[in-house]
Coordinates of C-alpha atoms in Angstrom, one line a residue:
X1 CA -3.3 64.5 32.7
X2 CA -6.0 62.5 31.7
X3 CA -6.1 63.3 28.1
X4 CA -2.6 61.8 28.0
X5 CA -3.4 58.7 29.9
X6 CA -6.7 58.3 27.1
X7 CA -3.8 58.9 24.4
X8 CA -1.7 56.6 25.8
X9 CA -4.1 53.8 26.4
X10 CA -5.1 54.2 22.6
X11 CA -1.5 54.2 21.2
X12 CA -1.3 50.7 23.6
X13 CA -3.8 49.2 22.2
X14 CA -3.0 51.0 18.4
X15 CA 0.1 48.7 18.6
X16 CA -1.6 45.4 20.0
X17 CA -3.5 45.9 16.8
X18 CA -0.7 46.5 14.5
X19 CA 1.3 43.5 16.2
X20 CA -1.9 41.3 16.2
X21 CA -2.2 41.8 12.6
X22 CA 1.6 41.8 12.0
X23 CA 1.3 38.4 13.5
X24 CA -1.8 37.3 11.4
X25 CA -0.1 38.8 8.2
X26 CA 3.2 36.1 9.1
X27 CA 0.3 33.5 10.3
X28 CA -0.9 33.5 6.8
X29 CA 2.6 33.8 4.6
X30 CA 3.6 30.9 7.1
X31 CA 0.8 28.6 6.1
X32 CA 0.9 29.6 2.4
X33 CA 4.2 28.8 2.9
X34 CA 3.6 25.3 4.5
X35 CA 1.0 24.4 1.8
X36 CA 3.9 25.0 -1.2
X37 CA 6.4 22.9 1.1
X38 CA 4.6 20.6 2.3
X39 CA 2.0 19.2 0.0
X40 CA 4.4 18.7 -2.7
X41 CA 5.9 16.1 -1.4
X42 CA 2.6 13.8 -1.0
X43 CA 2.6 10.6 -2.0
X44 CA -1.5 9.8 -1.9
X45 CA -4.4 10.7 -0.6
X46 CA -3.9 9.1 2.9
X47 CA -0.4 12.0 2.8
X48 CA -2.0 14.6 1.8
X49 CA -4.7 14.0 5.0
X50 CA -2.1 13.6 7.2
X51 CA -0.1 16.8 6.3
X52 CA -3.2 18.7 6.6
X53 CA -3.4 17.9 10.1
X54 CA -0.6 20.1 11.1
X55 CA -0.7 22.7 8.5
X56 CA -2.9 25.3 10.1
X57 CA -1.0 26.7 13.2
X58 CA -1.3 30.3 14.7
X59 CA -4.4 32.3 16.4
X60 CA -6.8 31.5 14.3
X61 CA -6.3 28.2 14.0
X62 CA -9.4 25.7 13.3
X63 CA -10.2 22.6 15.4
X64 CA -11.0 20.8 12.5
X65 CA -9.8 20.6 9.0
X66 CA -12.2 18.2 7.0
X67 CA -10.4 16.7 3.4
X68 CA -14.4 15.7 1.0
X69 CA -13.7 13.9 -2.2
X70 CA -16.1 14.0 -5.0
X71 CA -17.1 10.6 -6.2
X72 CA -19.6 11.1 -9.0
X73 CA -22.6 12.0 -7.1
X74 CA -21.1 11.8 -3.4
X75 CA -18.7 13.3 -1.7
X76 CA -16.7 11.0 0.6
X77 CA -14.3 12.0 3.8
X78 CA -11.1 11.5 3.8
X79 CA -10.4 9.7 7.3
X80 CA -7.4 11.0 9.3
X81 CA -5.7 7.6 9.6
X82 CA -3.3 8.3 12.7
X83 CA -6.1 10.3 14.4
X84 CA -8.7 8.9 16.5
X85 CA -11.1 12.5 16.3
X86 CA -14.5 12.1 16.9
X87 CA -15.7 13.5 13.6
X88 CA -13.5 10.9 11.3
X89 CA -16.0 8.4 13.0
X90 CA -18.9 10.3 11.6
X91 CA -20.7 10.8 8.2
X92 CA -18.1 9.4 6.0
X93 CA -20.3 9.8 3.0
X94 CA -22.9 12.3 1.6
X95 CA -24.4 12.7 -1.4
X96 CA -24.3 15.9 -3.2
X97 CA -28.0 16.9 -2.6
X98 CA -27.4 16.9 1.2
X99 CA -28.3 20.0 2.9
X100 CA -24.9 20.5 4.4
X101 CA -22.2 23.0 4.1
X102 CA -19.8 21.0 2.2
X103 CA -22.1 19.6 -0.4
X104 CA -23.3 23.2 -1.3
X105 CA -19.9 24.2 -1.7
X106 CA -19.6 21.2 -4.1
X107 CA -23.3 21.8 -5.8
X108 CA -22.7 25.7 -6.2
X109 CA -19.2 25.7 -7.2
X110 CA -18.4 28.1 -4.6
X111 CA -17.5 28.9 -1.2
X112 CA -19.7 28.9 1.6
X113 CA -19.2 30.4 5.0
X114 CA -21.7 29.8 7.9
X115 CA -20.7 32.2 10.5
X116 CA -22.4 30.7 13.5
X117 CA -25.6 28.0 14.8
X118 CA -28.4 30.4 13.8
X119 CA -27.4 30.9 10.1
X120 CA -27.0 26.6 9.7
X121 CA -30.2 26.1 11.1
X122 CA -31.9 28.9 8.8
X123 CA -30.3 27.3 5.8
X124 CA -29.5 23.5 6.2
X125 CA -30.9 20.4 7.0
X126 CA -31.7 19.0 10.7
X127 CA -28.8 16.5 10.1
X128 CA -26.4 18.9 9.0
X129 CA -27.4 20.7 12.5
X130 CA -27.1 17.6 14.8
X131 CA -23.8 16.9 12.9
X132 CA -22.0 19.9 13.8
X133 CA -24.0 19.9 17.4
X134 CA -22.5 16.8 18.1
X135 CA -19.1 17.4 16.7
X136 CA -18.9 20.9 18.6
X137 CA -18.3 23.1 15.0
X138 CA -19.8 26.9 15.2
X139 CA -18.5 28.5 12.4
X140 CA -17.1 26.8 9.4
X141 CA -15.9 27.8 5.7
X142 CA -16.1 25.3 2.7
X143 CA -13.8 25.6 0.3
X144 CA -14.0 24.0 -3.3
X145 CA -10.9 22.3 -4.3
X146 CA -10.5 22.7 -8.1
X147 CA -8.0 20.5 -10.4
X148 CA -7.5 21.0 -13.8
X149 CA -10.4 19.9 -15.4
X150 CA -12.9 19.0 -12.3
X151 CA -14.1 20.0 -9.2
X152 CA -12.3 17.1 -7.0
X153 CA -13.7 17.6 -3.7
X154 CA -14.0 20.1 -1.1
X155 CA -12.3 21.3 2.2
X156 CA -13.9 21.7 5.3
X157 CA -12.3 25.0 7.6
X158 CA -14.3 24.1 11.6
X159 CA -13.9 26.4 14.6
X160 CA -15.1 25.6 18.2
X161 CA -15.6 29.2 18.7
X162 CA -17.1 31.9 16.3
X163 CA -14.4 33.0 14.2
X164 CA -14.8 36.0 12.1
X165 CA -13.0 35.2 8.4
X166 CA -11.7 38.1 7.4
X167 CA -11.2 39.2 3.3
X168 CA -7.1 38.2 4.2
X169 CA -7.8 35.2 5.8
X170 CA -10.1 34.2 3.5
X171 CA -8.0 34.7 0.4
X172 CA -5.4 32.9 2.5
X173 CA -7.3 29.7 3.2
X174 CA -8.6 30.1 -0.5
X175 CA -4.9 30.0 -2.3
X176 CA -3.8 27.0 0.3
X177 CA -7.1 24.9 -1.0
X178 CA -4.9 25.5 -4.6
X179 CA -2.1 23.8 -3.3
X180 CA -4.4 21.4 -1.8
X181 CA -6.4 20.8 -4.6
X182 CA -3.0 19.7 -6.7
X183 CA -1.8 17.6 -4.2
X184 CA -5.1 15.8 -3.9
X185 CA -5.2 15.8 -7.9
X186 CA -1.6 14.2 -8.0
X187 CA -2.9 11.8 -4.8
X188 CA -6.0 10.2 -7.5
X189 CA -4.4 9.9 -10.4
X190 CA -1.4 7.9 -8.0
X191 CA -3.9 5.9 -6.7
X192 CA -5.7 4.9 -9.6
X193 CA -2.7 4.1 -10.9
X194 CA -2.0 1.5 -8.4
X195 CA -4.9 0.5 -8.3
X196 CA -4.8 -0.5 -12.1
X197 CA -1.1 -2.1 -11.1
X198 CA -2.3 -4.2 -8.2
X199 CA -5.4 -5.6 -10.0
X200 CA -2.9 -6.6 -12.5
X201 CA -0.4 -8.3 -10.4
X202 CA -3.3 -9.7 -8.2
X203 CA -4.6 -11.1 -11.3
X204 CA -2.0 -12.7 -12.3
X205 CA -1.1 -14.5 -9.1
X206 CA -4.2 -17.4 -10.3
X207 CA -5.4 -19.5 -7.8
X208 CA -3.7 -22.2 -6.8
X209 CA -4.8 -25.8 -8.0
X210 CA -5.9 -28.8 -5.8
X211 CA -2.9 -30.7 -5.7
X212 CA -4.6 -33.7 -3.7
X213 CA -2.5 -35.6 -1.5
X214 CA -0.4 -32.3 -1.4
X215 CA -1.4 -29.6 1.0
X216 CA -0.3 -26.0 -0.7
X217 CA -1.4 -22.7 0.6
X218 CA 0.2 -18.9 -0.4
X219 CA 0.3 -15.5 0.7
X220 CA 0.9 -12.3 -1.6
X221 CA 1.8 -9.8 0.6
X222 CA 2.0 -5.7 -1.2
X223 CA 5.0 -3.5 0.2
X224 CA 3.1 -0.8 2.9
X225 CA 4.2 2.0 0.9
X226 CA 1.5 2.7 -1.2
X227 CA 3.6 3.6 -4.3
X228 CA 5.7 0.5 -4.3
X229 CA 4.1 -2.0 -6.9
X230 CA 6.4 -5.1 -7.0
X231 CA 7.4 -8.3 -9.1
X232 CA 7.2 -10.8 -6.6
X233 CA 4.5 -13.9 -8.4
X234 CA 3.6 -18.1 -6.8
X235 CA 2.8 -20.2 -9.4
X236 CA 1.7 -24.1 -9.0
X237 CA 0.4 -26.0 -12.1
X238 CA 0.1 -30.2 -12.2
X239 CA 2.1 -31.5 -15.3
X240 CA 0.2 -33.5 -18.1
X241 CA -0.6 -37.3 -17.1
X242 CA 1.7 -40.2 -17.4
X243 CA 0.6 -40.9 -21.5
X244 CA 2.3 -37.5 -22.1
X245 CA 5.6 -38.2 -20.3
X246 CA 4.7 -36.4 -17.1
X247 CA 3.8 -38.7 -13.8
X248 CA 0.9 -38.8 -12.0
X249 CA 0.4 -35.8 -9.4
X250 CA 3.7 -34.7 -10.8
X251 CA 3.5 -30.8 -9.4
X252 CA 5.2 -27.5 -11.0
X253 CA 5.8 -24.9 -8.0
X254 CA 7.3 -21.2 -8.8
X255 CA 8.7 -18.8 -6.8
X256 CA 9.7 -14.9 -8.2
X257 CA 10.9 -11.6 -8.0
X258 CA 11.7 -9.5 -11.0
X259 CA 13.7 -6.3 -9.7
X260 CA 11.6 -2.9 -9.1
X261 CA 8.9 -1.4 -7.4
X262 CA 6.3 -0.3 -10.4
X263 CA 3.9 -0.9 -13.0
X264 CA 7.1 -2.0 -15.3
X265 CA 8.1 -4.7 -12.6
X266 CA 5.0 -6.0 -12.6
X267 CA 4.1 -6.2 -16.5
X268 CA 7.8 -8.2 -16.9
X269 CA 7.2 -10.7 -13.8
X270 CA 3.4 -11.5 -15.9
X271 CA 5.6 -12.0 -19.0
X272 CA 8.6 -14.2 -17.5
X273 CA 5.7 -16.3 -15.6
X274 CA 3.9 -17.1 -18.7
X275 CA 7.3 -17.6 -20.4
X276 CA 8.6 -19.9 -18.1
X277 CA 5.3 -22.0 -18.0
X278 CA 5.7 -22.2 -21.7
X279 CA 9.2 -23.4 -21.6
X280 CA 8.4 -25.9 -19.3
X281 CA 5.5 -27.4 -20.8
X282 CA 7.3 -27.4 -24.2
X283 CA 10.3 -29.5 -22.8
X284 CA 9.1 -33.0 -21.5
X285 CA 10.5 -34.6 -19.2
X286 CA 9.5 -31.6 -17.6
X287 CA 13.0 -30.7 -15.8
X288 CA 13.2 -27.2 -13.9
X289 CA 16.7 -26.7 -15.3
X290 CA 15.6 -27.6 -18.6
X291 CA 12.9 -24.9 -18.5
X292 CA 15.3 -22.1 -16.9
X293 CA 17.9 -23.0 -19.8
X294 CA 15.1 -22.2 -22.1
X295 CA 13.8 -18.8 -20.5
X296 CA 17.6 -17.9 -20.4
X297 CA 18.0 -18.2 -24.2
X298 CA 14.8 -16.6 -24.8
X299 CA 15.8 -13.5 -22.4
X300 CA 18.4 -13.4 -24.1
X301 CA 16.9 -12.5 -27.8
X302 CA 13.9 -10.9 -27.2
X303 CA 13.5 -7.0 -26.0
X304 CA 12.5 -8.0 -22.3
X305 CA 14.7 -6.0 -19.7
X306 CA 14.1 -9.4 -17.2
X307 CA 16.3 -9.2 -14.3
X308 CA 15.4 -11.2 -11.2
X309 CA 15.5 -14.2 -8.9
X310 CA 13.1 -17.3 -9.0
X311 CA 13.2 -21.3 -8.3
X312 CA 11.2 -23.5 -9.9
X313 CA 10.8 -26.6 -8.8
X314 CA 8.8 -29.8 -9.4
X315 CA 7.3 -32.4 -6.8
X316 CA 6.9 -36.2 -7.8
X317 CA 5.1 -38.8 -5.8
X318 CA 7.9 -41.9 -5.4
X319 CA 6.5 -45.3 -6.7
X320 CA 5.2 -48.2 -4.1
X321 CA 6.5 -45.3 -1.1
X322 CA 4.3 -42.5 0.5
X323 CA 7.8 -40.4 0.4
X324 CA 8.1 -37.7 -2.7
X325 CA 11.0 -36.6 -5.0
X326 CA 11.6 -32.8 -5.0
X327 CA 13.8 -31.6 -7.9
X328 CA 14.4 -27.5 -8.3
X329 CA 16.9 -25.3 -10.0
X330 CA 17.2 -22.0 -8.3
X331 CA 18.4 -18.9 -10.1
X332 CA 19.8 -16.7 -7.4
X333 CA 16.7 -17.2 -5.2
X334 CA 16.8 -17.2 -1.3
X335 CA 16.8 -20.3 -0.6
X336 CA 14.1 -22.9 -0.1
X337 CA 13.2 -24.3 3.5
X338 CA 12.7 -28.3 4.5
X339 CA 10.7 -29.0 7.8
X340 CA 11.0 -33.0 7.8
X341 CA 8.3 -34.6 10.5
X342 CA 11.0 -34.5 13.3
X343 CA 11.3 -30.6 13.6
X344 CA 14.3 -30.3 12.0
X345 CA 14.7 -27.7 9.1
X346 CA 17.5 -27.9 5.9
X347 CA 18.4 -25.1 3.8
X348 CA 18.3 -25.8 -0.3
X349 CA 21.2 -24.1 -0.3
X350 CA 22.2 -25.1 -4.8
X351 CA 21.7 -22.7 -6.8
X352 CA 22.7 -20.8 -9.9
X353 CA 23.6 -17.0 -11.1
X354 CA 20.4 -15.0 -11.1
X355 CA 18.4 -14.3 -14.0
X356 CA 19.3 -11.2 -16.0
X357 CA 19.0 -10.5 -20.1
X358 CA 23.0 -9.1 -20.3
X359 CA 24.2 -12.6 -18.9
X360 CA 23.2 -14.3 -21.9
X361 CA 22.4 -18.3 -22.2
X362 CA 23.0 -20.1 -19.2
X363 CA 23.3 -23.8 -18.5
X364 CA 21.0 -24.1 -15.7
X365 CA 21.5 -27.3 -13.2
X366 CA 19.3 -28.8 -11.0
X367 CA 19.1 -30.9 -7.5
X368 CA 17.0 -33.4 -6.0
X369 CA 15.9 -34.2 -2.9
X370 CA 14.0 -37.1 -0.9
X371 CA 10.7 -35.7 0.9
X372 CA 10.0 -37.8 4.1
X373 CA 6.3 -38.2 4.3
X374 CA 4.6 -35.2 6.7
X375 CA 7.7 -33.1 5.0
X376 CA 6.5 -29.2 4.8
X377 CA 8.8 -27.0 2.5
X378 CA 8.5 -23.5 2.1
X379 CA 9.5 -21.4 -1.0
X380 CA 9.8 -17.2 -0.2
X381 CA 10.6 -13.8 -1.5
X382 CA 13.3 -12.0 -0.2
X383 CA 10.7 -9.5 1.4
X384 CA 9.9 -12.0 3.9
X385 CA 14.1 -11.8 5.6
X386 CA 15.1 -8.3 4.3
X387 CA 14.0 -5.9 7.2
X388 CA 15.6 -2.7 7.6
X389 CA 17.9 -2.5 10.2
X390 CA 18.1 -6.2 10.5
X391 CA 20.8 -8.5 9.5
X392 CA 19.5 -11.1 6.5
X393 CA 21.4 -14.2 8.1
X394 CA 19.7 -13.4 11.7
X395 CA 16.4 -12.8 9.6
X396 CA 17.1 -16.2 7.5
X397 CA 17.9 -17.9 11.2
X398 CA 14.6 -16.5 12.6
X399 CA 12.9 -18.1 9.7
X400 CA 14.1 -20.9 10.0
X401 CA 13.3 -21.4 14.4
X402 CA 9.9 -20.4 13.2
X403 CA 9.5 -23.2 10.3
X404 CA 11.3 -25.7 13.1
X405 CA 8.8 -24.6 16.2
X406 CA 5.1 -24.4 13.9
X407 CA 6.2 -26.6 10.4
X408 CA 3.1 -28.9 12.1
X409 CA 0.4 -26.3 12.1
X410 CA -2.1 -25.9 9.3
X411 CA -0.6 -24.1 6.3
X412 CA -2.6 -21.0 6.5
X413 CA -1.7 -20.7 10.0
X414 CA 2.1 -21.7 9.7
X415 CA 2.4 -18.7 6.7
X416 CA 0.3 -16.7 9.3
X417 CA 2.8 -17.5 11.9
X418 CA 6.0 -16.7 9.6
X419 CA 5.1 -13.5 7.7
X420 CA 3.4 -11.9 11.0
X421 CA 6.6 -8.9 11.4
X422 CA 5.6 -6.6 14.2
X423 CA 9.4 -5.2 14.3
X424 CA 8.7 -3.9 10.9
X425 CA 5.1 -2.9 10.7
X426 CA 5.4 -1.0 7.2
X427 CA 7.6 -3.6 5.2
X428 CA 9.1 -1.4 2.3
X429 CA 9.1 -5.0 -0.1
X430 CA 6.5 -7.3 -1.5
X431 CA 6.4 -10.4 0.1
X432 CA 5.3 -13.9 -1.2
X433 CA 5.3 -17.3 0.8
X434 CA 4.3 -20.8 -0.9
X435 CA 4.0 -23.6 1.6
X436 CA 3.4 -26.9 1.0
X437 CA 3.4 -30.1 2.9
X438 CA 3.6 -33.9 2.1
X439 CA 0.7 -36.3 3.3

């Protein structure tokens, strides 16, 4: 009797075994899995932290999964950004000759596993003891994540509890840091590349002049997707003094958007704004229209695949009057906003067909319009009305209560005030504003 009661405890706990490891075998295909899936979708570095948050699941799962980037001679942490965990707020960088698990990794080339407390403190550094003290880490495996040419970084594996990491589980872990390691390698060269886009853009938004009496003041606003790199530009430039045909204080104001979200958007909006400061300088009187005419016919001949919307407009002082003369010529362009000093806002509604290469020369026309003294008029991109799942006319409307209720406020604040969107906290557009307001 009781040898088969010993023989059938053992077969019992025979198959807990086989099903624990049954379930470990489909823990690890799963996450393998995952890492294939998921991580090849990532879109930058700030992704490819947040998909690691969920991708370890199942009985062994870690408290912690730490994402290190190499940085010449540092490695820096890669801060959950949805995650308020204790450890994000700690040690964000470390140079490689720290005594710590993850630099090792990094100097050695190699993995490193410290199974529990004893074998940190007999082999790294106080700090890299009161670290993982404090953060409440006993075992943890560091994995190097290799890209094609370099060692990029390293990632961090954390228990709570001693975990024993088996030769499956750790050939597991080892082929997910591949996957990881390509996403992160995808993640750099995307970022660098927008950083290299937005330098441009930014640099090419100049700042803007004093234009004493006139108050001006802009915002350049990127789309929250990292990815997006617009053509949205502001552009304000005085006209040469009266002895060349301009008029004193005489003021060019621009306002853009060449069509796409990239690098190539960007380049054309720096070519059409030069271009269109060049026709206008080249044509006194000055007119807006005159200088749209021109950019047209230029479009039209040269290999620049310019599509868009702008207005360009130009602010005179009147003579013997503290009232100025506002004359534009808007080429599909939302349209511009009057606050006159009694609260009461106008639409500048005129306005021509958009610009675009395959439309050929146009005859651009212009309008004018009288600006009361304490007048504030506001020039935007369409980024500032278009919100998803909104109606543009309620957006425009909304605009316009806002211009009506703070028009009075400084500039900075009133753009402030206007562009401030908590309904849509991750606007998918670029967004510029140009105010300006006359003394």
């Amino acid at each position: 009797m009781e040898t088969a009661r010993a023989a059938a405890e053992r077969a019992r706990r025979d198959a807990e075994r086989l099903e624990q490891e049954a379930q470990t075998g489909m823990d690890h295909a799963e996450l393998l899995l995952r890492a294939s899936e998921e991580l090849a979708q990532t879109s930058g570095l700030e992704d490819v932290r947040r998909r690691l948050r969920d991708l370890f699941v199942g009985a062994g799962k870690p408290s912690y999964v730490g994402l290190l980037v190499a940085d010449k001679d540092e490695l820096h942490r890669i801060a959950d950004p949805d995650i308020e965990h204790s450890v994000e707020r700690e040690v964000l960088t470390l140079p490689v000759s720290a005594a710590f698990p993850s630099t090792r990794a990094m100097r050695e080339q190699r993995a490193v596993f410290v199974p529990d407390r004893e074998a940190l403190v007999a082999g790294y550094s106080p700090e890299a003891v009161g670290f993982f003290d404090r953060m409440g880490f006993t075992t943890v495996l560091c994995l190097p994540l290799w890209g094609s040419r370099a060692l990029l970084g390293v990632l961090a594996v954390c228990w709570a509890k001693r975990h024993e990491v088996g030769v499956t589980e750790r050939a597991t872990l080892t082929a997910a840091s591949g996957y990881i390691a390509q996403a992160v390698e995808r993640a750099l060269h995307l970022d660098e590349r927008i950083s290299v886009a937005r330098q441009l853009q930014e640099a090419m938004l100049t700042d803007l002049p004093v234009a004493d009496p006139i108050e001006i003041s802009a915002l350049y606003e990127p789309a929250a997707a990292g990815d997006m790199i617009g053509g949205d530009w502001y552009d304000a430039y005085h006209l040469p003094p009266a002895s060349s045909g301009g008029v004193p204080g005489a003021l060019m104001v621009t306002v853009g958007d060449i069509t796409g979200h990239d690098m190539h958007a960007a380049t054309i909006m720096g070519q059409i704004r030069s271009m269109l400061r060049q026709a206008t300088l080249d044509h006194p009187p000055y007119s807006p229209a005159t200088a749209l005419t021109a950019l047209d016919a230029a479009c039209s001949v040269l290999p620049i695949e310019a599509s868009g919307t702008l207005v360009h407009a130009r602010l005179d002082p009147a003579d013997d009057s503290p009232d100025w003369t506002l004359t534009w010529s808007n080429a599909g362009h939302p349209p511009p906003l009057i606050r006159t000093p009694d609260g009461r806002v106008a639409l500048l509604e005129e306005h021509d067909i958009l610009l675009h290469r395959d439309l050929g020369p146009f005859h651009r026309t212009e309008a004018r319009r009288d600006l009361p003294a304490g007048s504030t008029l506001l020039f935007y991109t369409d980024g500032l009305i278009e919100h998803r799942g909104h109606d543009i006319d309620a957006s425009l409307a909304q605009l316009v209560a806002l211009l009506a209720l703070h028009g009075d406020r400084p500039l900075p604040e009133l753009i402030r005030r206007i562009s401030n969107r908590p309904e849509d906290p991750a606007p998918g557009d670029d967004v510029v504003v140009l105010a300006l307001r006359v003394p």
